[in-house]
Amino acid sequence: MSLREVAIAPFEGQKPGTSGLRKKVTVFQQPGYLEAFVQAVFDTAPELQGGTLVLGGDGRFFNREAIATILRLAAANGIDRVLVGQRGILSTPAASAVIRRHRARGGLVLSASHNPGGPDGDFGIKYNIANGGPAPEAVTEAIFKRTQTIGRYRILDAMDVKGVTMPSSVSERMLDQWIDQVGEYRLGGMIVQVIDPVEDYAAVVGALFDFDAIRRLIARPGFRFRFDAMHAVTGPYARRLLVDMLGAPATSVINAEPKENFGGRHPDPNPAHAPELYQAVVVDGTLDFAAASDGDGDRNMILGKGIAVSPSDSLAVLAANATLVPGYARGISGVARSMPTSRASDAVAAALKVASFETPTGWKFFGTLLDAGRITLCGEESYGTSSDHVREKDGLWAVLFWLNLLAAKPGETVLSILQAHWRRFGRHYYSRHDYEAVDAKQAAAALDRLRAALPGLPGEKIGALTITAADDFAYRDPVDGSESRGQGLRVICGEQARVIARLSGTGTEGATVRLYFELFESDPARQNDDVQSRLQPLIDFAEVRTGLREITGRTAPDVIT
Ligand code: VG1
Ligand code: CO
């Protein structure tokens, strides 16, 4: 066995964004690029030495290669044991569950989530800490700092590895094949434990829901449902939970084979990227319930006959009905949402007399609140919802939650549940408009224009609405006191409406400008209008005040959700 120290020069731009380091595959394929970043993680997290690390990814192109490399790096950096998902697979929520159940000291999740995969697509790597959640900003910043000065990485030469169950000298190729078999192997002084990627996750979510009631719902004649895994990581998870454990027909889980390029599609579960499912359920009404998940299994889209559930509404509905689910029967302690997410969940928290929190975009900001028991549920407008069962958002969990609600409310549909919710709490009309791959300077200029206007906005009118506040969102974590600034521009019309503008932190091409619109409607007679029409005055305001179309020459958003 030989341990090598390889001299390298730092790579520019190894800065984790909203959710890990995301770059084109070709960037990750540069010699030493992955090694430099992972070594920076190991240098920043000395607690991993002598401990257990979790490793897995969403199965996208470069996943296996990256895992073989990371195993050799881990072995040379004094890590005791690595738990690897079989075939290199671990969904993001499953990785979180494994870290927690096995008391690992951290985990590396290989994914660029909803970004397309394949040789020309994106790759990514996220570092999660011992609570199972994304590393907080202080940690990702320390990692980034380390990448700027790093001068070497340590790696084990796989050619000399002694295998326990393998021939005494294994090649790198064989190292890559180990991960196909559940079992334990020795790599230098480190144990590689290849685990069933679904088992821990299934045990955690299996304990939360009324599986008997869901089983009866699924078996009910006339209940038609479908789950679309979008050829991403959730296929094996959905099969185990929905088909094996809940008795759904195998045909109800579609696109269940994870593919390295997600079948050439964009594994982003929203009406824009899953148009067939949307058409079949929402428009044609051929199914009663359908759902989809993203590349790494942490997002969820919920559809019913005649309704695509807004993720902000979904969080509010789950909060309002949580006690119908066994895992939350004793009630919830609080709800948190990211700043751009609609205030629908605030209304529920107020009615339930539980705490509500507004955090910056990205799951890492929920971790302290969850760990401190201040919240039970949290979510984002970007199709992410979850609870304190893990420290990541969780796509299938949300699907099971909705199925449990439908099972507990006989005679109700997704649409009727939403309509009843709006009658009780009011409706927050909501939409997000994305302008993708915009020239970075132009995107910054548009945001700057609105930012400069903020101080003068209060008192101004948007149609019948009056602006009451306008700022650049800053957050002080109520648990650990850490501060985060520049988290998005907010224009607020009291409780009535909001317009938000921010730049994406997950894209890999130019900049993506996200505009978010929210309008509150308490009158039940006006709660079933066309969403975009109701939001039009807010949309016009944002476009004028940012000068987005004038600056970029774009005439319309690329994606509307
Ligand atoms: C987007 C979403 C954000 C989400 C993040 C990661 O970030 O808006 O809500 O947490 O993706 O989701 P941004 O910075 O591009 O707006 V995933 O499914 O990539 O892990
Ligand atoms: Co994701």
Coordinates of C-alpha atoms and ligand atoms in Angstrom, one line a residue, residues 18-19 22 113-114 126 294 296 298-299 361-363 380-382 393 432 502-507 514 516, ligand 1:
T18 CA -26.8 27.5 -2.3
S19 CA -26.2 23.7 -2.3
R22 CA -21.7 22.8 -8.8
S113 CA -29.7 18.1 -8.0
H114 CA -32.1 19.3 -10.6
K126 CA -22.1 18.7 -1.1
D294 CA -35.7 15.6 -8.8
D296 CA -31.1 13.7 -6.0
D298 CA -35.0 16.0 -2.3
R299 CA -37.7 17.9 -4.3
T361 CA -32.7 30.4 0.5
G362 CA -31.1 27.0 1.0
W363 CA -31.6 24.1 3.3
E380 CA -39.1 26.2 0.1
E381 CA -41.0 27.5 -2.9
S382 CA -38.6 25.5 -5.1
K393 CA -35.5 18.3 2.1
R432 CA -41.7 32.4 -9.7
R502 CA -32.5 37.4 -6.2
L503 CA -29.7 35.6 -8.2
S504 CA -29.6 31.8 -8.2
G505 CA -26.7 30.1 -6.4
T506 CA -27.0 26.8 -8.2
G507 CA -26.6 27.6 -11.9
R514 CA -35.3 34.7 -10.0
Y516 CA -41.0 35.8 -7.0
Ligands
VG1_1 C1 -32.3 26.6 -5.7 C2 -33.6 26.9 -5.0 C3 -33.4 26.7 -3.5 C4 -32.9 25.3 -3.2 C5 -31.6 25.1 -4.0 C6 -31.1 23.7 -3.9 O1 -31.4 27.5 -5.3 O2 -34.1 28.1 -5.3 O3 -34.6 26.9 -2.8 O4 -32.6 25.1 -1.9 O5 -31.9 25.3 -5.4 O6 -32.1 22.7 -4.3 P1 -31.0 28.9 -6.1 O7 -29.9 29.5 -5.4 O8 -30.6 28.4 -7.5 O9 -32.2 29.7 -6.1 V1 -31.6 21.2 -4.9 O10 -32.9 20.3 -5.1 O11 -30.4 21.7 -5.8 O12 -30.5 20.5 -3.7

